Amino acid sequence: MPRPILATIHPAAVHHNLESARRAAPDARVWAVVKANAYGHGIERVFEGLRAADGFALLDLAEAERVRALGWRGPILLLEGVFEPRDLELCSRLGLWHAVHCDAQIDWLAAHKTQVPHRVFLKMNSGMNRLGFTPERYRSAWARLNALPQVDEISCMTHFSDADGPRGIAHQVQAFQAATQDLPGERCIANSAALLRHGGDAQVRLDWVRAGIVLYGSAPDHPERRAADWDLQPTMTLASRIIGVQQLQAGDTVGYGSRFTAQGPLGIGIVACGYADGYPRHCDTGTPVLVNGVRTRTIGRVSMDMLAVDLTPVPGAGLGAEVTLWGRAANGAVLPIDEVAQAGGTIGYELMCALAPRVPVVVQD
Ligand SMILES: Cc1ncc(COP(=O)(O)O)c(C=O)c1O
């Protein structure tokens, strides 16, 4: 028998979350962001839940081929554009739209031989300082692109650094508007946090929104808001079972480094899940976990293949008891991935993407 650990992907929840994203910006088209293999879920596993999207946005050309192989004929956008000139051949062949964020990408397009001109999204660096042309250089890049026979329509895009936090997006929206106001073409600036928090603002939702983490049931602005506040459902459950039980006495310690010391008699369960499964090692004593759908806490340090849980709230739980590390338990109780991520000093995005290859995955609504 294999180890009892199992990840379950819920496409119906992905669909539900897409609907929640649409409600936040009803008149915008929605890019379903499926980069990083759909944030660790598997593109093929979530595809059914995302059929109602208007397009798929990703980074990797191999992932774009996988989306086309699923029969998707609509728009696909390469968020970082092409990485070398020959990638443009695949864009022509598969009809991929692509971001253009630097001069080299314009040079490559100018030298590209194609029968069909490309749809491009010209990226502005409006303050994130990652990719894109500064507002001062944006219009000359636009003019250069516009003069190329290889280019069809040019859309304008930028990306926010602080849509989930107190600094907000106003300064970047203002920079974007000032540099693009009289340019033709569609616009796309909002990620999940901007969509949920500012989707009511027509200057933010614009023609397209890029919905990423919202599709996967994690609140982009946790802990200020919780997934349930945004009507989001978990799309990934990581579950395992108890494979050992220990009865501790006062003074007994648990796990590597003896990080936990029992104050009195305590029953603990040993769970078949560790950091080699993608569970964060930084989750120390007190991280929430469900045993038989009842909320309890982890105890001590996470090891490679095991972790310990406090059985006090579920004294009947023994060998084989269901443990939900995040997601939905059999009794319907939900443990948001964001709470586990917070306990580990990280974000839900990282936990989803870090699910280890050794964990078997099934699809179940
Ligand atoms: C350019 C771009 N757009 C959209 C997204 C989606 O962001 P989120 O998952 O926060 O919605 C990302 C993700 O990092 C991105 O890099």
CSV table of C-alpha atoms and ligand atoms in Angstrom, one decimal:
chain,number,residue,atom,x,y,z
A,1,MET,CA,0.0,0.0,0.0
A,2,PRO,CA,1.3,3.5,-0.9
A,3,ARG,CA,1.7,6.1,1.8
A,4,PRO,CA,-1.7,7.5,2.6
A,5,ILE,CA,-1.0,11.1,1.5
A,6,LEU,CA,-3.2,12.4,-1.4
A,7,ALA,CA,-3.8,15.8,-3.1
A,8,THR,CA,-7.3,16.3,-4.6
A,9,ILE,CA,-8.0,19.0,-7.1
A,10,HIS,CA,-11.6,20.4,-7.3
A,11,PRO,CA,-12.4,21.7,-10.8
A,12,ALA,CA,-16.0,22.7,-9.7
A,13,ALA,CA,-14.5,25.0,-7.1
A,14,VAL,CA,-12.2,26.5,-9.8
A,15,HIS,CA,-15.3,27.2,-11.8
A,16,HIS,CA,-17.0,28.7,-8.8
A,17,ASN,CA,-14.0,31.0,-8.2
A,18,LEU,CA,-14.0,32.1,-11.8
A,19,GLU,CA,-17.6,33.1,-11.4
A,20,SER,CA,-16.7,35.1,-8.2
A,21,ALA,CA,-13.9,36.8,-10.2
A,22,ARG,CA,-16.4,37.7,-13.0
A,23,ARG,CA,-18.8,39.2,-10.5
A,24,ALA,CA,-16.0,41.5,-9.4
A,25,ALA,CA,-15.7,42.9,-12.9
A,26,PRO,CA,-18.7,41.9,-14.9
A,27,ASP,CA,-18.0,43.8,-18.1
A,28,ALA,CA,-14.3,42.8,-18.4
A,29,ARG,CA,-12.9,39.7,-20.1
A,30,VAL,CA,-11.0,37.4,-17.8
A,31,TRP,CA,-7.6,35.9,-18.5
A,32,ALA,CA,-7.3,32.7,-16.4
A,33,VAL,CA,-3.7,32.8,-15.3
A,34,VAL,CA,-2.5,29.2,-15.5
A,35,LYS,CA,1.3,29.7,-15.2
A,36,ALA,CA,3.4,27.4,-13.1
A,37,ASN,CA,1.2,24.5,-14.2
A,38,ALA,CA,-2.0,26.3,-12.9
A,39,TYR,CA,-0.3,27.3,-9.7
A,40,GLY,CA,0.6,23.7,-9.0
A,41,HIS,CA,-2.8,22.3,-9.7
A,42,GLY,CA,-2.1,20.9,-13.1
A,43,ILE,CA,-3.4,22.6,-16.2
A,44,GLU,CA,-5.2,19.6,-17.5
A,45,ARG,CA,-6.8,19.0,-14.1
A,46,VAL,CA,-8.3,22.5,-13.8
A,47,PHE,CA,-9.1,23.0,-17.5
A,48,GLU,CA,-12.8,22.0,-17.2
A,49,GLY,CA,-13.3,24.5,-14.5
A,50,LEU,CA,-11.8,27.3,-16.6
A,51,ARG,CA,-13.6,26.6,-19.9
A,52,ALA,CA,-15.7,29.7,-19.4
A,53,ALA,CA,-12.7,32.0,-19.2
A,54,ASP,CA,-12.0,34.3,-22.1
A,55,GLY,CA,-8.4,33.4,-22.5
A,56,PHE,CA,-5.5,31.6,-20.8
A,57,ALA,CA,-2.4,33.6,-19.6
A,58,LEU,CA,0.9,31.8,-18.9
A,59,LEU,CA,4.6,32.0,-19.3
A,60,ASP,CA,5.9,28.8,-20.6
A,61,LEU,CA,5.7,27.9,-24.3
A,62,ALA,CA,5.3,24.2,-23.4
A,63,GLU,CA,2.3,25.1,-21.2
A,64,ALA,CA,0.8,27.1,-24.1
A,65,GLU,CA,1.1,23.9,-26.3
A,66,ARG,CA,-0.6,21.9,-23.6
A,67,VAL,CA,-3.6,24.4,-23.6
A,68,ARG,CA,-3.9,24.2,-27.4
A,69,ALA,CA,-3.6,20.4,-27.1
A,70,LEU,CA,-6.7,20.5,-24.8
A,71,GLY,CA,-8.6,21.9,-27.8
A,72,TRP,CA,-8.6,25.6,-26.6
A,73,ARG,CA,-8.9,27.8,-29.8
A,74,GLY,CA,-9.4,31.1,-28.0
A,75,PRO,CA,-6.7,33.6,-26.9
A,76,ILE,CA,-3.5,32.5,-25.1
A,77,LEU,CA,-1.2,35.2,-23.8
A,78,LEU,CA,2.5,34.8,-22.9
A,79,LEU,CA,2.8,37.1,-19.9
A,80,GLU,CA,6.6,37.5,-20.3
A,81,GLY,CA,6.6,37.4,-24.1
A,82,VAL,CA,9.2,35.3,-25.9
A,83,PHE,CA,12.6,34.3,-24.5
A,84,GLU,CA,14.4,34.0,-27.8
A,85,PRO,CA,13.7,34.8,-31.5
A,86,ARG,CA,12.7,31.3,-32.5
A,87,ASP,CA,9.9,31.3,-29.9
A,88,LEU,CA,8.1,33.7,-32.3
A,89,GLU,CA,7.7,30.8,-34.8
A,90,LEU,CA,5.7,28.9,-32.2
A,91,CYS,CA,3.6,32.1,-31.5
A,92,SER,CA,2.8,32.3,-35.3
A,93,ARG,CA,2.0,28.5,-35.5
A,94,LEU,CA,-0.2,28.4,-32.4
A,95,GLY,CA,-1.7,31.9,-32.7
A,96,LEU,CA,-0.2,33.0,-29.3
A,97,TRP,CA,-0.5,36.6,-28.2
A,98,HIS,CA,2.6,37.8,-26.4
A,99,ALA,CA,3.7,40.5,-24.1
A,100,VAL,CA,6.5,42.8,-25.3
A,101,HIS,CA,8.5,44.3,-22.4
A,102,CYS,CA,12.0,45.2,-23.9
A,103,ASP,CA,13.7,46.5,-27.0
A,104,ALA,CA,15.2,43.1,-27.8
A,105,GLN,CA,11.8,41.6,-28.2
A,106,ILE,CA,10.9,44.3,-30.7
A,107,ASP,CA,14.1,43.6,-32.6
A,108,TRP,CA,13.2,39.9,-32.8
A,109,LEU,CA,9.7,40.7,-34.0
A,110,ALA,CA,11.2,43.1,-36.7
A,111,ALA,CA,13.3,40.2,-38.0
A,112,HIS,CA,10.6,37.6,-37.8
A,113,LYS,CA,9.1,36.2,-41.0
A,114,THR,CA,5.4,35.5,-40.6
A,115,GLN,CA,2.3,35.5,-42.8
A,116,VAL,CA,0.0,36.4,-39.9
A,117,PRO,CA,0.8,39.5,-37.9
A,118,HIS,CA,0.9,39.0,-34.1
A,119,ARG,CA,-1.3,40.5,-31.4
A,120,VAL,CA,1.0,41.9,-28.7
A,121,PHE,CA,0.6,43.4,-25.2
A,122,LEU,CA,3.1,46.2,-24.7
A,123,LYS,CA,4.1,46.1,-21.1
A,124,MET,CA,4.7,49.2,-19.0
A,125,ASN,CA,6.9,49.3,-15.9
A,126,SER,CA,4.7,51.7,-13.9
A,127,GLY,CA,6.6,51.2,-10.7
A,128,MET,CA,7.1,47.5,-10.0
A,129,ASN,CA,10.5,47.6,-11.7
A,130,ARG,CA,10.4,44.1,-12.9
A,131,LEU,CA,9.6,44.0,-16.6
A,132,GLY,CA,8.4,46.7,-19.0
A,133,PHE,CA,9.2,50.1,-20.5
A,134,THR,CA,9.1,53.1,-18.2
A,135,PRO,CA,6.3,55.6,-18.9
A,136,GLU,CA,8.9,57.9,-20.5
A,137,ARG,CA,9.9,55.2,-23.0
A,138,TYR,CA,6.6,53.6,-23.5
A,139,ARG,CA,5.3,55.7,-26.4
A,140,SER,CA,8.4,55.3,-28.5
A,141,ALA,CA,8.2,51.5,-28.0
A,142,TRP,CA,4.6,51.7,-29.0
A,143,ALA,CA,5.4,53.7,-32.2
A,144,ARG,CA,8.2,51.2,-33.1
A,145,LEU,CA,5.9,48.2,-32.7
A,146,ASN,CA,3.1,50.0,-34.6
A,147,ALA,CA,5.4,50.5,-37.6
A,148,LEU,CA,6.1,46.7,-37.9
A,149,PRO,CA,4.2,44.7,-40.5
A,150,GLN,CA,4.7,41.7,-38.1
A,151,VAL,CA,2.4,43.4,-35.5
A,152,ASP,CA,-1.4,43.4,-35.7
A,153,GLU,CA,-3.1,45.0,-32.7
A,154,ILE,CA,-1.2,46.5,-29.7
A,155,SER,CA,-2.8,46.3,-26.3
A,156,CYS,CA,-1.4,48.1,-23.2
A,157,MET,CA,-0.6,46.3,-20.0
A,158,THR,CA,1.1,46.9,-16.6
A,159,HIS,CA,1.4,45.0,-13.3
A,160,PHE,CA,0.8,46.2,-9.8
A,161,SER,CA,3.3,45.8,-6.9
A,162,ASP,CA,0.9,46.6,-4.0
A,163,ALA,CA,-2.6,45.7,-5.0
A,164,ASP,CA,-3.0,43.6,-1.9
A,165,GLY,CA,-1.6,46.1,0.6
A,166,PRO,CA,-1.7,49.6,2.0
A,167,ARG,CA,0.3,51.4,-0.7
A,168,GLY,CA,-2.4,50.4,-3.2
A,169,ILE,CA,-2.5,51.0,-6.9
A,170,ALA,CA,-3.4,54.6,-7.4
A,171,HIS,CA,0.1,55.8,-8.3
A,172,GLN,CA,0.6,53.1,-10.9
A,173,VAL,CA,-2.9,53.5,-12.4
A,174,GLN,CA,-2.1,57.2,-12.7
A,175,ALA,CA,1.3,56.6,-14.4
A,176,PHE,CA,-0.4,54.1,-16.8
A,177,GLN,CA,-3.2,56.4,-17.7
A,178,ALA,CA,-1.0,59.4,-18.3
A,179,ALA,CA,1.3,57.5,-20.7
A,180,THR,CA,-1.5,55.6,-22.6
A,181,GLN,CA,-4.5,57.9,-22.6
A,182,ASP,CA,-4.6,58.7,-26.3
A,183,LEU,CA,-3.2,55.3,-27.6
A,184,PRO,CA,-5.7,53.0,-29.3
A,185,GLY,CA,-6.1,49.3,-28.3
A,186,GLU,CA,-7.3,47.3,-25.3
A,187,ARG,CA,-6.0,47.6,-21.8
A,188,CYS,CA,-5.2,45.0,-19.1
A,189,ILE,CA,-3.8,46.0,-15.7
A,190,ALA,CA,-5.6,44.2,-12.8
A,191,ASN,CA,-4.4,41.0,-11.1
A,192,SER,CA,-6.5,39.2,-8.5
A,193,ALA,CA,-6.0,41.6,-5.7
A,194,ALA,CA,-6.8,44.6,-7.9
A,195,LEU,CA,-9.8,42.9,-9.3
A,196,LEU,CA,-11.3,41.9,-6.0
A,197,ARG,CA,-10.4,45.2,-4.2
A,198,HIS,CA,-10.9,47.7,-7.0
A,199,GLY,CA,-12.8,45.9,-9.7
A,200,GLY,CA,-15.7,48.3,-9.2
A,201,ASP,CA,-13.5,51.0,-10.6
A,202,ALA,CA,-13.8,51.2,-14.4
A,203,GLN,CA,-10.2,52.7,-14.6
A,204,VAL,CA,-8.9,49.4,-13.1
A,205,ARG,CA,-10.9,46.6,-14.6
A,206,LEU,CA,-10.7,48.0,-18.2
A,207,ASP,CA,-11.0,45.5,-21.1
A,208,TRP,CA,-9.3,42.5,-19.5
A,209,VAL,CA,-8.4,41.3,-16.0
A,210,ARG,CA,-5.7,38.8,-15.1
A,211,ALA,CA,-7.2,36.4,-12.6
A,212,GLY,CA,-4.6,34.2,-11.0
A,213,ILE,CA,-4.7,33.3,-7.3
A,214,VAL,CA,-8.5,34.1,-7.0
A,215,LEU,CA,-9.2,31.1,-9.3
A,216,TYR,CA,-7.4,28.8,-6.8
A,217,GLY,CA,-9.4,29.8,-3.8
A,218,SER,CA,-6.8,31.8,-1.9
A,219,ALA,CA,-7.4,35.4,-0.8
A,220,PRO,CA,-4.7,37.6,-2.3
A,221,ASP,CA,-4.9,39.9,0.7
A,222,HIS,CA,-5.0,37.4,3.5
A,223,PRO,CA,-5.2,38.0,6.5
A,224,GLU,CA,-6.9,41.3,5.9
A,225,ARG,CA,-9.6,39.4,4.1
A,226,ARG,CA,-10.3,35.7,4.1
A,227,ALA,CA,-11.1,33.5,1.1
A,228,ALA,CA,-14.7,33.1,2.3
A,229,ASP,CA,-15.0,36.9,2.4
A,230,TRP,CA,-14.5,36.9,-1.3
A,231,ASP,CA,-16.7,33.8,-1.8
A,232,LEU,CA,-13.8,31.6,-2.8
A,233,GLN,CA,-13.7,27.9,-2.4
A,234,PRO,CA,-10.6,25.7,-1.9
A,235,THR,CA,-9.4,24.1,-5.1
A,236,MET,CA,-6.7,21.9,-3.7
A,237,THR,CA,-7.0,19.5,-0.7
A,238,LEU,CA,-3.9,18.0,0.8
A,239,ALA,CA,-4.9,15.1,3.0
A,240,SER,CA,-3.2,12.2,4.8
A,241,ARG,CA,-3.8,9.8,7.7
A,242,ILE,CA,-2.5,9.2,11.2
A,243,ILE,CA,0.1,6.4,11.0
A,244,GLY,CA,1.2,6.4,14.7
A,245,VAL,CA,-0.1,7.6,18.1
A,246,GLN,CA,2.0,8.6,21.2
A,247,GLN,CA,0.8,9.2,24.8
A,248,LEU,CA,3.0,11.9,26.2
A,249,GLN,CA,3.6,12.7,29.9
A,250,ALA,CA,4.7,16.0,31.3
A,251,GLY,CA,8.3,16.8,30.2
A,252,ASP,CA,8.2,14.6,27.1
A,253,THR,CA,9.4,16.4,24.0
A,254,VAL,CA,8.4,15.9,20.3
A,255,GLY,CA,10.5,15.7,17.1
A,256,TYR,CA,13.8,17.1,15.9
A,257,GLY,CA,15.2,19.7,18.2
A,258,SER,CA,12.8,18.9,20.9
A,259,ARG,CA,10.9,22.1,20.0
A,260,PHE,CA,7.8,21.1,22.0
A,261,THR,CA,7.6,19.9,25.6
A,262,ALA,CA,4.4,18.5,27.0
A,263,GLN,CA,3.0,20.3,30.1
A,264,GLY,CA,1.0,17.3,31.1
A,265,PRO,CA,-0.6,14.1,29.6
A,266,LEU,CA,-1.2,14.6,25.9
A,267,GLY,CA,-2.2,12.3,23.0
A,268,ILE,CA,-0.5,13.1,19.7
A,269,GLY,CA,-1.0,11.6,16.2
A,270,ILE,CA,1.9,11.1,13.8
A,271,VAL,CA,0.8,12.1,10.2
A,272,ALA,CA,2.2,10.8,6.9
A,273,CYS,CA,3.1,14.3,5.6
A,274,GLY,CA,6.4,16.2,5.8
A,275,TYR,CA,8.3,18.8,4.0
A,276,ALA,CA,9.3,16.4,1.2
A,277,ASP,CA,5.6,16.4,0.3
A,278,GLY,CA,5.5,20.2,0.1
A,279,TYR,CA,4.3,21.0,3.6
A,280,PRO,CA,6.2,24.0,4.8
A,281,ARG,CA,9.0,23.2,7.3
A,282,HIS,CA,8.6,26.6,8.9
A,283,CYS,CA,5.2,25.7,10.2
A,284,ASP,CA,6.0,25.3,13.9
A,285,THR,CA,3.8,24.2,16.8
A,286,GLY,CA,0.3,25.7,16.6
A,287,THR,CA,-0.3,25.5,12.8
A,288,PRO,CA,-4.0,24.7,12.2
A,289,VAL,CA,-4.8,21.2,10.9
A,290,LEU,CA,-8.0,19.1,10.7
A,291,VAL,CA,-8.3,15.6,12.2
A,292,ASN,CA,-11.5,13.9,11.2
A,293,GLY,CA,-12.6,17.3,10.1
A,294,VAL,CA,-12.0,18.8,13.6
A,295,ARG,CA,-9.7,21.7,14.0
A,296,THR,CA,-6.5,21.1,16.0
A,297,ARG,CA,-2.8,22.1,15.8
A,298,THR,CA,0.5,20.7,14.8
A,299,ILE,CA,3.1,19.9,17.5
A,300,GLY,CA,6.9,20.4,17.2
A,301,ARG,CA,9.0,20.5,14.0
A,302,VAL,CA,7.9,19.2,10.6
A,303,SER,CA,10.2,16.4,9.5
A,304,MET,CA,10.8,15.2,5.9
A,305,ASP,CA,8.0,12.6,5.9
A,306,MET,CA,6.0,13.2,9.1
A,307,LEU,CA,4.5,15.7,11.4
A,308,ALA,CA,2.7,15.5,14.7
A,309,VAL,CA,-0.8,16.8,15.7
A,310,ASP,CA,-2.5,17.4,19.0
A,311,LEU,CA,-5.4,14.9,19.5
A,312,THR,CA,-6.9,16.7,22.4
A,313,PRO,CA,-10.0,18.0,20.5
A,314,VAL,CA,-10.5,14.5,18.8
A,315,PRO,CA,-9.7,11.9,21.5
A,316,GLY,CA,-11.3,9.2,19.4
A,317,ALA,CA,-8.9,9.7,16.5
A,318,GLY,CA,-6.4,6.9,16.1
A,319,LEU,CA,-4.5,5.0,13.4
A,320,GLY,CA,-6.0,5.8,10.0
A,321,ALA,CA,-7.8,8.9,11.1
A,322,GLU,CA,-8.3,11.5,8.3
A,323,VAL,CA,-5.9,14.5,8.5
A,324,THR,CA,-6.5,17.6,6.3
A,325,LEU,CA,-3.4,19.7,5.9
A,326,TRP,CA,-5.3,22.2,3.9
A,327,GLY,CA,-8.5,22.3,1.8
A,328,ARG,CA,-11.8,20.4,2.5
A,329,ALA,CA,-12.3,17.5,4.9
A,330,ALA,CA,-14.7,14.6,4.3
A,331,ASN,CA,-17.2,16.3,6.8
A,332,GLY,CA,-17.1,19.5,4.7
A,333,ALA,CA,-15.0,21.5,7.1
A,334,VAL,CA,-12.6,23.8,5.4
A,335,LEU,CA,-9.0,24.7,6.4
A,336,PRO,CA,-8.0,27.6,4.1
A,337,ILE,CA,-4.5,27.2,2.6
A,338,ASP,CA,-3.9,30.8,3.6
A,339,GLU,CA,-3.9,30.0,7.3
A,340,VAL,CA,-1.3,27.3,6.9
A,341,ALA,CA,0.8,29.6,4.7
A,342,GLN,CA,0.6,32.4,7.3
A,343,ALA,CA,1.8,30.0,10.0
A,344,GLY,CA,4.8,29.1,7.8
A,345,GLY,CA,5.6,32.8,7.1
A,346,THR,CA,4.6,32.5,3.4
A,347,ILE,CA,1.6,32.8,1.1
A,348,GLY,CA,-0.9,30.3,-0.3
A,349,TYR,CA,0.6,30.7,-3.8
A,350,GLU,CA,3.9,29.1,-2.6
A,351,LEU,CA,2.2,26.2,-0.9
A,352,MET,CA,0.2,25.3,-4.0
A,353,CYS,CA,3.1,25.6,-6.3
A,354,ALA,CA,5.4,23.6,-4.0
A,355,LEU,CA,3.2,20.4,-3.9
A,356,ALA,CA,5.9,17.7,-4.3
A,357,PRO,CA,5.9,15.4,-7.3
A,358,ARG,CA,5.8,12.4,-5.0
A,359,VAL,CA,2.3,13.3,-3.8
A,360,PRO,CA,-0.4,11.4,-5.8
A,361,VAL,CA,-3.0,13.7,-7.2
A,362,VAL,CA,-6.7,12.9,-8.1
A,363,VAL,CA,-9.4,15.1,-9.5
A,364,GLN,CA,-12.7,15.2,-7.7
A,365,ASP,CA,-15.5,17.8,-7.4
B,1,LIG,C1,2.0,39.7,-15.1
B,1,LIG,C2,1.1,39.0,-14.2
B,1,LIG,N1,-0.2,39.1,-14.3
B,1,LIG,C3,-1.1,38.5,-13.5
B,1,LIG,C4,-0.6,37.7,-12.5
B,1,LIG,C5,-1.6,37.0,-11.6
B,1,LIG,O1,-1.5,37.4,-10.3
B,1,LIG,P1,-2.5,36.9,-9.1
B,1,LIG,O2,-2.2,35.5,-9.0
B,1,LIG,O3,-2.0,37.7,-7.9
B,1,LIG,O4,-3.8,37.2,-9.6
B,1,LIG,C6,0.7,37.5,-12.3
B,1,LIG,C7,1.2,36.7,-11.2
B,1,LIG,O5,2.2,36.8,-10.6
B,1,LIG,C8,1.6,38.2,-13.2
B,1,LIG,O6,3.0,38.0,-13.0
